[in-house]
Coordinates of C-alpha atoms in Angstrom, one line a residue:
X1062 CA 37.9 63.6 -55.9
X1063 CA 37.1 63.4 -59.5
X1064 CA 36.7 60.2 -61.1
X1065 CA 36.2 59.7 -64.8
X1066 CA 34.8 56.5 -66.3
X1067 CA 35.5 56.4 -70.2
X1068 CA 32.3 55.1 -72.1
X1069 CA 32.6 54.4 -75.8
X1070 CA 30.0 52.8 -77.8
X1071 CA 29.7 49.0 -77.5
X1072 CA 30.8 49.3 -74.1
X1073 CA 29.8 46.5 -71.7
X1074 CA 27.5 47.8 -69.1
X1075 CA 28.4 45.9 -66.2
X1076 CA 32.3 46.8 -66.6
X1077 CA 31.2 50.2 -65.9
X1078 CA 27.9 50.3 -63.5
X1079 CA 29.4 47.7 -61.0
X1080 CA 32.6 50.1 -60.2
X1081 CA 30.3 53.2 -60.6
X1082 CA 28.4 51.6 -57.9
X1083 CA 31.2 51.3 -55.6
X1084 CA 33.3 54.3 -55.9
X1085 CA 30.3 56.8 -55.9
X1086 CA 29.6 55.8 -52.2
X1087 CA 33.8 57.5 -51.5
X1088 CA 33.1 60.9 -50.1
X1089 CA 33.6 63.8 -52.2
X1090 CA 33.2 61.4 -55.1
X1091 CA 33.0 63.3 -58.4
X1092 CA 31.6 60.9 -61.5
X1093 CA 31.7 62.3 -65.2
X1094 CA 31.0 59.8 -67.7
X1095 CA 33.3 60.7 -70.6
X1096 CA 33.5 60.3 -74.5
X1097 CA 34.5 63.0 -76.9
X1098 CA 31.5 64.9 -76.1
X1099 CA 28.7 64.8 -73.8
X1100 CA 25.3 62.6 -75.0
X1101 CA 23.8 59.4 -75.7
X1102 CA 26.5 56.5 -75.6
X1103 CA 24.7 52.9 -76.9
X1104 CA 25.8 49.8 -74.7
X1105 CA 27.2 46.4 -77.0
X1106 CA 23.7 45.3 -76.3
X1107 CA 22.3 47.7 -78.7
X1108 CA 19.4 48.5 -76.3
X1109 CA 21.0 49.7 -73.3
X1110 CA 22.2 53.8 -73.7
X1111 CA 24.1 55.7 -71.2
X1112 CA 24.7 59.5 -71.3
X1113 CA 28.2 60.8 -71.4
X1114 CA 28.1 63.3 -69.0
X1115 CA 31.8 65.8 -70.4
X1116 CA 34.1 65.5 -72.9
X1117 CA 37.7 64.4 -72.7
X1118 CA 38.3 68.1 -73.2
X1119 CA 36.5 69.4 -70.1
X1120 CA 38.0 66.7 -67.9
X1121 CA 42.1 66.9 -68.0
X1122 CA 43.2 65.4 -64.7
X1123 CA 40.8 63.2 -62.8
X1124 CA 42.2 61.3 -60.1
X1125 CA 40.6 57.9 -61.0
X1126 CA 40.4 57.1 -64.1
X1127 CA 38.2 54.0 -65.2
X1128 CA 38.1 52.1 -68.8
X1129 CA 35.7 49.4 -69.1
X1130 CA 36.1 46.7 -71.5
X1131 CA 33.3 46.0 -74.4
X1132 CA 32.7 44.1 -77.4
X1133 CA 34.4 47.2 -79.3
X1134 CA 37.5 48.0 -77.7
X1135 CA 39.6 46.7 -80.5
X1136 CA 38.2 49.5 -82.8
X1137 CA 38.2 51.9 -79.7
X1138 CA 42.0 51.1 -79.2
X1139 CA 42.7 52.7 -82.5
X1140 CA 41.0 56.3 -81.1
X1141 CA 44.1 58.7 -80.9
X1142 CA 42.3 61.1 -79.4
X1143 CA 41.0 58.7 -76.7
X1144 CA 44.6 57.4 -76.0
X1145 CA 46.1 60.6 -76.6
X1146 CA 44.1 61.9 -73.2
X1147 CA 44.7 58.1 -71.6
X1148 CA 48.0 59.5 -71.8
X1149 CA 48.0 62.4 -70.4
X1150 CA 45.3 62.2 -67.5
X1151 CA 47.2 59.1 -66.3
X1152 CA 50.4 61.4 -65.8
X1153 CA 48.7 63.0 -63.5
X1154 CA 46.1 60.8 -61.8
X1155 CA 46.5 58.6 -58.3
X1156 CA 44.9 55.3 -59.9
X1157 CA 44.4 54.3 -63.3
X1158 CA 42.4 50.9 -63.9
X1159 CA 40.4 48.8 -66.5
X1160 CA 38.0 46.3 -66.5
X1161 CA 37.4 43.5 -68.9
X1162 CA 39.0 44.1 -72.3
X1163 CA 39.7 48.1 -71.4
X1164 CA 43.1 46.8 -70.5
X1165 CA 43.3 46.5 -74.2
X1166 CA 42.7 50.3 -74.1
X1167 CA 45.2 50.8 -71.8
X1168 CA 48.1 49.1 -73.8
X1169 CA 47.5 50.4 -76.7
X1170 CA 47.9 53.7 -75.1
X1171 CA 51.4 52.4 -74.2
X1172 CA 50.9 51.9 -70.3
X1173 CA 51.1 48.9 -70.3
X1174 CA 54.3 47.5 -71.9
X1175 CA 57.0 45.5 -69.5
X1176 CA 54.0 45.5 -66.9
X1177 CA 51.8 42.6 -65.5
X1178 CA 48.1 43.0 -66.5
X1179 CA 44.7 40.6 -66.7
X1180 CA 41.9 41.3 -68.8
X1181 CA 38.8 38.9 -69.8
X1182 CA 40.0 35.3 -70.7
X1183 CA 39.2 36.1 -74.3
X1184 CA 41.0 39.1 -74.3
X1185 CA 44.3 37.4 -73.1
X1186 CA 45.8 36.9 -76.2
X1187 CA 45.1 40.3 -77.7
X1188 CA 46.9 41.9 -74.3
X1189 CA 49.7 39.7 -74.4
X1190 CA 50.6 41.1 -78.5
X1191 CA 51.4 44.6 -76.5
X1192 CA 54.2 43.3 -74.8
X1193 CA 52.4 42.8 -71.3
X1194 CA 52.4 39.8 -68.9
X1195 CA 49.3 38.6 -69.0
X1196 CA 48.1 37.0 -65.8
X1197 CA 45.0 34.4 -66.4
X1198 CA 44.7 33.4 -62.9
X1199 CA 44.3 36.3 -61.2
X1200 CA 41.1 38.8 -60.2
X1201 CA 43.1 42.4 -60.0
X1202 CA 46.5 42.3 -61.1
X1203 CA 48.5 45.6 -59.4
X1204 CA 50.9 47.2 -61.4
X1205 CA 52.1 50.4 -59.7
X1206 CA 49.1 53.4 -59.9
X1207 CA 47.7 50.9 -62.9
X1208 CA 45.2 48.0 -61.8
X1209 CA 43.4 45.6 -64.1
X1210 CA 40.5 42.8 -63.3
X1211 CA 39.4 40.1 -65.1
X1212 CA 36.2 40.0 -66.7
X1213 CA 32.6 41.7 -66.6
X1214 CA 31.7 41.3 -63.0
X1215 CA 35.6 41.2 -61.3
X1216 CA 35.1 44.9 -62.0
X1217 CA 33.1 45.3 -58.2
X1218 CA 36.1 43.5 -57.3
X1219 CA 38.0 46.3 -58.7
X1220 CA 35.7 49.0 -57.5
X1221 CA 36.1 47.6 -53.8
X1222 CA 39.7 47.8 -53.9
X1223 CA 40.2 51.0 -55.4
X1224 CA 37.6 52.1 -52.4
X1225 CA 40.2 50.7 -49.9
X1226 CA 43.1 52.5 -51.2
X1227 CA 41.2 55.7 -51.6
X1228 CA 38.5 55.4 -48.3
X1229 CA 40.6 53.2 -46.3
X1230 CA 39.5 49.8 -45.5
X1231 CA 36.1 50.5 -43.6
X1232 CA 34.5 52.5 -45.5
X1233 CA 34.6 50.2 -48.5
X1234 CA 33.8 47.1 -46.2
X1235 CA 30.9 50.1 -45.6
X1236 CA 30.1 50.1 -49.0
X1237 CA 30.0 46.3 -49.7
X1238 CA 27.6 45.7 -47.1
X1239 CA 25.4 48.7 -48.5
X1240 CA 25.2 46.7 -52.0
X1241 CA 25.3 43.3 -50.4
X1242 CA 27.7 41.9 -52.5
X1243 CA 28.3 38.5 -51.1
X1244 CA 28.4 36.5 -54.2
X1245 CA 27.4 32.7 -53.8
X1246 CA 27.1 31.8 -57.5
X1247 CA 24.7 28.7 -58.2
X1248 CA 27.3 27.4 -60.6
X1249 CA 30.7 26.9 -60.1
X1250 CA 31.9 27.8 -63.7
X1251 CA 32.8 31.5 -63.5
X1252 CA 36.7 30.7 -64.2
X1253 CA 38.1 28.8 -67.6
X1254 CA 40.2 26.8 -64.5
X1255 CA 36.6 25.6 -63.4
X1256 CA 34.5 25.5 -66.4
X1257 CA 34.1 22.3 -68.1
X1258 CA 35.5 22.1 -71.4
X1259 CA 31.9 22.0 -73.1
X1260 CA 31.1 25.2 -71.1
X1261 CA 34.4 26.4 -72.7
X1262 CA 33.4 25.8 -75.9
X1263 CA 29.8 27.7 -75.4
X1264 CA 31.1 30.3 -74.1
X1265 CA 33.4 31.2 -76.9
X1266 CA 31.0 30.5 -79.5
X1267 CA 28.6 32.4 -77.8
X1268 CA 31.2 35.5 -77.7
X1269 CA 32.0 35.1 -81.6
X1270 CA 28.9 35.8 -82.4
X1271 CA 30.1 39.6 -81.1
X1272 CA 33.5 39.4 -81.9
X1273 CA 33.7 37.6 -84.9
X1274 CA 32.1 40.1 -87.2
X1275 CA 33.8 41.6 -90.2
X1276 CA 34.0 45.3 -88.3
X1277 CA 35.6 43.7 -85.3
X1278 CA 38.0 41.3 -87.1
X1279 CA 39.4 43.9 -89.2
X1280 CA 39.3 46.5 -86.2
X1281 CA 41.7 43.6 -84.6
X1282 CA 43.6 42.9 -87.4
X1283 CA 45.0 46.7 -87.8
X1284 CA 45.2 47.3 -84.2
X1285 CA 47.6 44.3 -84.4
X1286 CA 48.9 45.7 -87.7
X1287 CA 49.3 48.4 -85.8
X1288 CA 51.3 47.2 -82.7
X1289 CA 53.5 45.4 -85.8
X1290 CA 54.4 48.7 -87.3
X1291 CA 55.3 50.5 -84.0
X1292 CA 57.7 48.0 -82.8
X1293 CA 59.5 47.6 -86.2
X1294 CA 60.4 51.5 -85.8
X1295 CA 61.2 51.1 -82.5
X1296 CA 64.1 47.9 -83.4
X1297 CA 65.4 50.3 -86.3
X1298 CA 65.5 53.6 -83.9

């Protein structure tokens, strides 16, 4: 079973290692870390670098395919050749899922139109501009062979249930016990439901200082630009 995690650069490292975890314990698990060609791939942390292990080219029709969420996906959601092979490997794939803000990825792509879909609270807005159903208050949202998860961590969630489907339900209750993952969180604030409003408020600032630079507000201004244009054409036919 081949399973292809996209990484681009400015990807968040947990979206990716926390399901890479999981679903590497399935048998006859197959991993290839993909970007447009294998080699060094630099996490949104700017310290933490991952090789990309094929290309898109080499690696046609996984059966999983994976797209983690990052503090660039907005200028990654403008790749053609990235969501020209989204495309096309999902036609053919068993499961196709996101984590974080790669549900942005996946939408742009045009997968996600008409569909429900969750992505990280901040991302929310920037899903919902696709024409998808954005669901706040949910961990993994199920939308046919497409599954999204919330943010950052929900993707061991994700990898977990993606093991049931695939392994059945012992082996990945197997595979949680073999990582431990019995989270009991010292703070109660890992939902904007439970959060406290100043916690809000930190939390977004603290993101903005990311997201709210001029490459990452114009990448999000044409990729809605973009989205604009493509369903003006649609209404005139």
């Amino acid at each position: 079973m081949q399973i292809a995690i996209v990484l681009y650069p400015g990807f968040t490292a947990l979206d990716f290692i926390g399901p890479y975890e999981v679903l590497r314990w399935l048998p006859d698990a197959r991993v290839r870390f993909l970007w447009h060609e294998p080699g060094p791939i630099t996490a949104d942390s700017g310290v933490l670098v991952v090789a990309a292990t094929h290309s898109f080219d080499e690696t046609p029709s996984p059966d999983v395919i994976l797209v983690p969420g990052g503090m660039t996906t907005t200028e990654h959601a403008r790749d053609e050749k990235l969501l020209a092979w989204v495309r096309r490997a999902h036609s053919t794939a068993t499961w196709t899922a996101s984590v974080c803000s790669g549900s942005i990825i996946l939408a742009a792509a045009g997968l996600l139109s008409g569909k429900r879909a969750t992505s990280h609270w901040m991302a929310l807005p920037a899903l919902k501009a696709f024409g998808v159903t954005t669901i706040a208050d949910e961990r993994i949202v199920v939308s046919g062979d497409i599954v999204t998860c919330a943010g950052v961590s929900a993707g061991i969630d994700l990898g977990l249930w993606l093991a049931g489907r695939i392994g059945g339900e012992h082996r990945a209750k197997v595979i949680q016990l073999s990582l431990e993952y019995d989270p009991q969180p010292p703070f109660d604030s890992g939902h904007m439901s439970k959060a406290s409003a100043k916690t809000k408020a930190a939390a977004s600032a603290l993101m903005a200082k990311d997201l709210a630079t001029p490459s990452q507000l114009k990448a999000g201004a044409l990729l809605l630009w973009d989205r604009a244009i493509g369903a003006a054409r649609s209404r005139r036919g």
